XYZ file of C-alpha atoms in Angstrom:
443
model
C -157.383 -134.770 49.443
C -154.707 -137.053 50.776
C -151.941 -134.539 49.667
C -153.719 -131.855 51.692
C -153.135 -133.428 55.101
C -155.061 -131.876 58.011
C -156.205 -128.195 58.001
C -153.500 -125.593 58.799
C -153.916 -123.660 62.047
C -152.231 -120.706 63.739
C -150.379 -123.140 65.961
C -149.055 -124.769 62.886
C -147.280 -121.493 61.898
C -145.633 -121.750 65.329
C -144.340 -125.227 64.563
C -142.872 -124.146 61.171
C -141.308 -121.110 62.704
C -139.608 -123.352 65.422
C -138.380 -125.680 62.764
C -136.924 -122.816 60.842
C -135.280 -121.376 63.959
C -133.657 -124.779 64.542
C -132.367 -124.947 61.016
C -131.204 -121.408 61.155
C -129.253 -122.001 64.333
C -127.550 -125.030 62.625
C -126.639 -123.031 59.496
C -125.410 -120.021 61.568
C -123.194 -122.288 63.681
C -120.996 -122.917 60.608
C -117.850 -120.712 60.913
C -118.301 -120.213 64.592
C -115.857 -121.010 67.328
C -116.715 -123.311 70.184
C -117.605 -120.221 72.200
C -120.347 -119.491 69.736
C -118.607 -116.415 68.331
C -117.679 -115.884 64.724
C -114.064 -115.872 63.709
C -112.542 -114.139 60.749
C -110.141 -116.323 58.648
C -106.435 -115.574 58.185
C -104.960 -113.961 55.037
C -101.971 -115.257 53.318
C -98.894 -113.419 51.846
C -100.192 -114.077 48.292
C -103.615 -112.536 49.046
C -102.191 -109.514 51.014
C -99.878 -108.485 48.251
C -102.307 -109.208 45.540
C -105.422 -107.508 46.965
C -104.702 -105.633 50.288
C -101.234 -104.031 50.202
C -99.728 -102.958 46.709
C -96.123 -104.288 46.968
C -94.347 -107.041 45.447
C -94.338 -110.330 47.351
C -90.577 -110.453 47.577
C -90.462 -106.800 48.897
C -93.063 -107.626 51.436
C -91.003 -110.499 52.906
C -87.878 -108.305 52.960
C -89.728 -105.636 54.914
C -90.951 -108.237 57.473
C -87.372 -109.584 57.799
C -85.946 -106.035 58.318
C -88.606 -105.016 60.852
C -88.927 -107.934 63.456
C -91.360 -105.754 65.538
C -93.982 -105.977 62.643
C -96.431 -108.891 62.724
C -94.585 -111.870 61.138
C -97.456 -114.222 60.534
C -97.661 -117.919 61.123
C -97.069 -120.967 58.982
C -99.276 -123.952 59.152
C -96.257 -126.193 57.871
C -92.637 -125.831 58.214
C -91.498 -123.326 55.328
C -95.046 -122.931 54.260
C -96.953 -119.767 53.484
C -97.363 -117.121 56.152
C -100.822 -116.280 57.374
C -102.015 -113.003 59.135
C -104.963 -111.817 61.004
C -106.793 -108.809 59.520
C -105.651 -106.733 62.611
C -102.054 -107.559 61.583
C -102.709 -106.756 57.997
C -104.031 -103.222 59.161
C -100.849 -102.744 61.201
C -98.738 -103.761 58.248
C -100.635 -101.325 55.918
C -100.100 -98.517 58.397
C -96.377 -99.271 58.368
C -96.268 -99.101 54.614
C -98.304 -95.987 54.639
C -95.666 -94.349 56.886
C -92.498 -95.923 55.563
C -93.409 -97.134 52.075
C -93.034 -95.525 48.573
C -94.810 -92.097 48.378
C -95.900 -92.931 44.814
C -98.268 -95.506 46.145
C -101.447 -95.246 48.215
C -101.386 -97.644 50.964
C -103.884 -95.905 53.189
C -107.557 -95.301 52.366
C -108.513 -91.724 51.386
C -110.562 -89.592 53.708
C -110.107 -85.829 53.748
C -109.402 -84.345 57.230
C -112.330 -82.658 58.841
C -114.917 -84.434 56.805
C -117.593 -86.575 58.444
C -118.261 -90.177 57.598
C -120.285 -90.774 54.525
C -123.572 -92.748 54.922
C -124.605 -95.187 52.166
C -127.968 -96.911 51.911
C -128.775 -99.996 49.924
C -132.340 -100.021 49.143
C -135.145 -101.609 46.863
C -138.571 -102.656 47.908
C -138.377 -105.848 45.812
C -136.913 -108.657 47.887
C -134.427 -111.160 46.505
C -132.293 -108.713 44.554
C -129.248 -109.109 46.594
C -129.651 -106.018 48.685
C -128.216 -107.378 51.949
C -125.520 -109.353 50.108
C -124.479 -106.165 48.315
C -124.368 -104.063 51.565
C -122.478 -106.712 53.460
C -119.838 -107.129 50.733
C -119.330 -103.415 50.410
C -118.830 -103.324 54.252
C -116.298 -106.047 54.001
C -114.535 -104.445 50.929
C -114.231 -101.204 52.676
C -112.920 -102.883 55.803
C -110.270 -104.719 53.757
C -109.357 -101.365 52.230
C -108.694 -100.034 55.615
C -111.880 -98.032 56.428
C -113.544 -98.144 59.739
C -117.147 -99.180 58.977
C -120.403 -99.145 60.914
C -123.227 -101.363 59.543
C -126.676 -100.452 60.666
C -129.492 -103.118 60.074
C -132.799 -101.498 59.569
C -134.514 -104.693 58.383
C -136.454 -106.524 61.193
C -135.704 -109.735 59.399
C -132.067 -109.194 60.650
C -130.197 -110.849 57.734
C -127.282 -108.316 57.931
C -127.160 -108.971 61.791
C -126.688 -112.787 61.172
C -124.059 -112.294 58.629
C -122.008 -110.281 61.121
C -122.855 -112.625 64.071
C -124.853 -109.945 66.018
C -126.911 -110.843 69.001
C -129.858 -108.617 69.483
C -132.244 -109.338 72.388
C -135.140 -106.964 71.681
C -135.902 -103.579 70.015
C -134.020 -101.682 72.599
C -130.711 -102.948 71.101
C -131.709 -101.727 67.526
C -132.146 -98.166 66.201
C -135.510 -97.950 67.707
C -134.534 -96.102 70.860
C -132.647 -93.473 68.647
C -135.961 -92.763 66.772
C -137.823 -92.688 70.192
C -135.199 -90.327 71.505
C -135.454 -87.916 68.551
C -139.250 -87.849 69.090
C -138.952 -87.369 72.836
C -136.497 -84.380 72.291
C -139.114 -82.826 69.985
C -141.908 -83.381 72.442
C -139.798 -81.948 75.226
C -139.299 -78.753 73.203
C -142.882 -78.724 72.216
C -143.920 -78.927 75.815
C -141.737 -75.880 76.708
C -143.636 -74.002 74.136
C -146.926 -75.167 75.513
C -145.880 -74.031 79.019
C -144.901 -70.689 77.631
C -148.410 -70.295 76.290
C -149.846 -71.447 79.536
C -151.071 -74.869 78.176
C -150.632 -78.207 79.887
C -147.629 -80.283 78.584
C -148.036 -83.705 76.949
C -146.402 -86.290 79.366
C -143.611 -88.508 78.173
C -144.419 -92.111 78.666
C -141.964 -94.724 79.933
C -140.622 -95.667 76.421
C -139.732 -91.993 75.621
C -138.310 -91.203 78.972
C -135.998 -94.254 78.857
C -134.967 -93.556 75.222
C -133.691 -90.029 76.328
C -130.800 -91.803 78.042
C -129.703 -94.056 75.140
C -127.014 -93.118 72.797
C -125.925 -94.763 69.501
C -122.525 -95.633 70.936
C -124.291 -97.841 73.530
C -126.031 -99.806 70.795
C -122.721 -100.659 68.777
C -121.680 -104.267 68.713
C -118.129 -105.404 67.803
C -118.103 -108.053 65.132
C -115.515 -110.669 64.045
C -114.057 -108.083 61.715
C -111.854 -105.786 63.631
C -112.897 -102.639 61.792
C -116.551 -103.482 61.163
C -119.051 -102.629 63.983
C -122.727 -103.221 64.043
C -126.151 -101.831 65.248
C -128.237 -104.885 64.735
C -131.962 -105.594 64.182
C -134.479 -108.235 65.186
C -138.063 -108.867 64.659
C -139.244 -106.397 67.257
C -137.760 -103.597 65.344
C -140.899 -103.802 63.064
C -142.844 -102.336 65.907
C -141.311 -98.850 64.837
C -143.423 -98.965 61.677
C -146.599 -98.843 64.066
C -145.162 -96.552 66.648
C -143.666 -93.763 64.455
C -147.118 -92.777 62.760
C -148.531 -92.557 66.325
C -145.735 -90.123 67.398
C -146.310 -88.184 64.054
C -150.060 -87.790 64.962
C -149.203 -86.491 68.375
C -146.381 -84.207 67.164
C -147.312 -82.837 63.787
C -144.197 -80.606 63.751
C -141.791 -83.633 64.373
C -139.411 -84.099 61.386
C -139.332 -87.811 61.593
C -137.213 -88.283 58.543
C -134.404 -86.498 60.292
C -134.575 -88.882 63.284
C -131.619 -91.165 62.246
C -129.587 -88.456 60.665
C -129.694 -86.154 63.730
C -128.963 -88.928 66.309
C -126.055 -90.258 64.497
C -124.466 -86.946 64.238
C -125.421 -85.904 67.723
C -123.763 -89.050 69.225
C -120.455 -88.650 67.342
C -120.966 -91.631 64.902
C -119.912 -89.617 61.922
C -116.510 -88.844 63.460
C -115.880 -92.193 64.849
C -116.317 -94.144 61.455
C -115.285 -93.496 57.834
C -118.466 -95.183 56.475
C -121.788 -96.027 57.704
C -123.755 -98.576 55.674
C -127.475 -98.970 56.046
C -129.396 -102.138 55.068
C -132.908 -101.172 54.614
C -136.200 -103.261 54.576
C -137.694 -104.369 51.288
C -140.607 -101.907 51.756
C -140.807 -98.050 51.599
C -141.894 -97.700 55.283
C -140.729 -95.239 57.946
C -137.435 -97.075 58.736
C -136.590 -97.004 54.952
C -137.465 -93.367 54.665
C -135.196 -92.586 57.704
C -132.299 -94.659 56.033
C -132.723 -92.835 52.719
C -133.031 -89.428 54.212
C -129.779 -90.056 56.140
C -127.973 -91.418 53.249
C -125.257 -89.476 51.057
C -125.050 -92.345 48.711
C -127.875 -94.586 47.466
C -127.411 -97.952 45.934
C -130.360 -99.778 44.377
C -129.703 -103.490 43.480
C -131.865 -105.168 40.839
C -131.829 -108.222 38.653
C -131.701 -108.021 34.875
C -135.290 -109.117 34.351
C -138.323 -107.382 33.110
C -140.190 -107.800 36.541
C -137.334 -106.464 38.441
C -136.732 -103.589 36.154
C -140.388 -102.757 36.262
C -140.523 -103.044 40.127
C -137.388 -100.825 40.441
C -139.021 -98.210 38.312
C -142.008 -98.204 40.642
C -139.695 -97.995 43.522
C -138.077 -94.680 42.121
C -141.625 -93.435 41.475
C -142.568 -94.032 45.037
C -139.307 -92.296 46.240
C -140.239 -89.348 44.071
C -143.800 -89.151 45.536
C -142.692 -89.642 49.047
C -139.896 -87.180 49.272
C -141.756 -84.530 47.018
C -144.760 -84.727 49.354
C -142.445 -84.176 52.374
C -140.686 -81.188 50.641
C -144.145 -79.754 49.521
C -145.592 -79.830 53.011
C -142.483 -78.516 54.720
C -141.954 -75.704 52.254
C -145.505 -74.507 52.549
C -144.822 -73.849 56.297
C -141.404 -72.400 55.572
C -142.722 -69.903 53.109
C -145.219 -68.826 55.584
C -142.653 -68.231 58.255
C -140.039 -66.777 55.773
C -137.500 -69.670 56.311
C -135.459 -71.592 53.806
C -137.225 -74.586 52.293
C -136.485 -78.152 52.467
C -134.754 -79.960 49.619
C -133.331 -83.513 49.968
C -130.123 -84.110 48.210
C -127.913 -87.207 47.709
C -124.323 -87.156 46.582
C -125.080 -90.001 44.003
C -127.862 -92.574 43.247
C -126.785 -95.736 41.350
C -128.636 -98.829 40.285
C -126.524 -102.069 40.312
C -127.289 -105.185 38.344
C -126.880 -108.284 40.730
C -126.872 -112.038 40.097
C -126.016 -111.373 36.528
C -125.714 -114.178 33.954
C -124.177 -112.681 30.775
C -125.124 -115.709 28.540
C -128.858 -115.296 29.361
C -129.331 -111.639 30.380
C -126.921 -109.535 28.290
C -129.610 -108.219 25.751
C -131.864 -107.201 28.617
C -129.236 -105.609 30.634
C -128.069 -103.576 27.700
C -131.576 -102.385 27.153
C -131.872 -101.328 30.774
C -128.584 -99.329 30.412
C -129.948 -97.665 27.350
C -132.967 -96.390 29.442
C -131.277 -95.644 32.692
C -127.999 -94.277 31.346
C -125.484 -93.299 34.008
C -127.917 -94.077 36.846
C -127.373 -97.781 36.196
C -123.764 -98.746 36.957
C -122.122 -100.339 33.866
C -120.494 -102.908 36.204
C -122.819 -105.870 36.496
C -122.356 -108.230 39.496
C -122.038 -111.741 38.222
C -122.874 -114.938 40.091
C -120.194 -117.472 40.475
C -119.584 -120.719 42.326
C -117.670 -118.858 44.943
C -120.617 -116.675 45.764
C -122.993 -119.684 45.869
C -120.787 -121.678 48.226
C -120.219 -118.626 50.614
C -123.809 -118.229 50.842
C -124.308 -121.702 51.872
C -121.724 -121.276 54.654
C -123.528 -118.043 55.846
C -120.571 -115.852 55.187
C -119.332 -113.325 52.639
C -117.055 -114.140 49.795
C -114.205 -112.397 51.525
C -114.609 -114.685 54.501
C -114.204 -117.810 52.211
C -110.815 -119.431 52.317
C -109.491 -119.618 48.851
C -107.906 -122.988 49.535
C -111.533 -124.378 49.449
C -111.467 -123.581 45.700
C -109.003 -123.663 42.891
C -107.282 -120.251 42.714
C -108.739 -119.398 39.476
C -112.308 -119.854 40.719
C -111.506 -117.689 43.761
C -110.092 -114.945 41.693
C -113.032 -114.853 39.277
C -115.386 -115.110 42.176
C -114.139 -112.012 44.096
C -113.602 -109.998 40.978
C -117.270 -109.153 40.635
C -117.446 -107.711 44.138
C -114.186 -106.019 43.904
C -115.419 -104.265 40.816
C -118.666 -103.252 42.597
C -116.591 -101.852 45.541
C -114.264 -100.063 43.015
C -117.268 -98.274 41.357
C -118.773 -97.455 44.890
C -115.234 -96.177 46.113
C -115.081 -93.848 43.197
C -118.433 -92.305 44.234
C -117.314 -92.214 47.837
C -113.958 -90.278 47.202
C -115.715 -88.067 44.668
C -118.263 -87.088 47.115
C -115.665 -86.394 49.915
C -113.432 -84.455 47.450
C -116.428 -82.339 46.311
C -117.265 -81.468 49.983
C -113.691 -80.668 50.694
C -113.456 -78.338 47.706
C -116.742 -76.672 48.557
C -115.566 -76.049 52.135
C -112.244 -74.572 50.830
C -114.116 -72.281 48.434
C -116.522 -71.198 51.228
C -113.545 -70.265 53.408
C -111.911 -67.991 50.669
């Protein structure tokens, strides 16, 4: 009884929440400038030539000396290593792409005329490394030279925190995009009602306001020069209650197309190379929108029986959910003589995260034997670098390698480099397949 303390109350939840908020603010302040903004670290010549621009260190230095108009970097000590901002690295990459050896690929591949690819990271089991995987893929792609938009669909806002986003309310999230899509449907439906001599359904203030909002107006810059963000906060969860109300009012509204259509309509797929969606750990309406919009789907899971079992149930729910949507839509399509609906993804891959080879090797191999190519053969290991970066509320690519010995740093980033390499092969393959299909259709 003494250990129980007094009875817990609703107000007690508020006290706990305020304590967590204070702690969260303290943790989030690490890595921030005095202004409260995040700042991306600098990159050394060693790091640039090893990971970012495929040239020998000596040649890199000669090119800088021969081209004084290029960024020259800065030294922290006289005669010490040169350090560059990522903006400067991107300028240097562009120079090597234009002037360097034609036998090397300095610039990231994206075929002309092809829209951005959308990748969703999803699993309805929490704690599987979903947000961490999505964030590191965004950072990897940015270091590779791609322009990335990260969209946080999780009302917990963890991805938003990683990129230093500030979101006041649901009107700075994807919520108004979903509302706009429904408002456009309702407006079209009202025109049909008027044509039949029926009274229209009035648009409320929320829907009227949403009609004027575009995705470009929701985008925030981050401390990464080529990563932008549409953030999330707790009020975004309201969408899970509002969307079914709209669906009841407008049975013909294709709610699963809301995010896909608005991103395309607002030019997002032309403005970026890659759009990364971090979804909630539940198969709700926000997750359905994210999965329906995605070209590539990654499903992180740990190498444990419970996570393997839970992931199997996740895929079962995906099958049931999207099959039921297709079945309902195709019944109406057949009646009207239209083409049916069939959801398609360029690729779906499960990825083992937080992997411990000494403890989980046998189970991971068993999972591989059952899932085959659906499970990526690369397993994302857990290292000291990953643990310390997490404590500092940053990604491993934001960690300064001087805080570790160089071997620890190299080993730590290898696991995420390999995750990105596997993802990039899917990305390029999907683009190339689309490019060839377009060329064949034109013949």
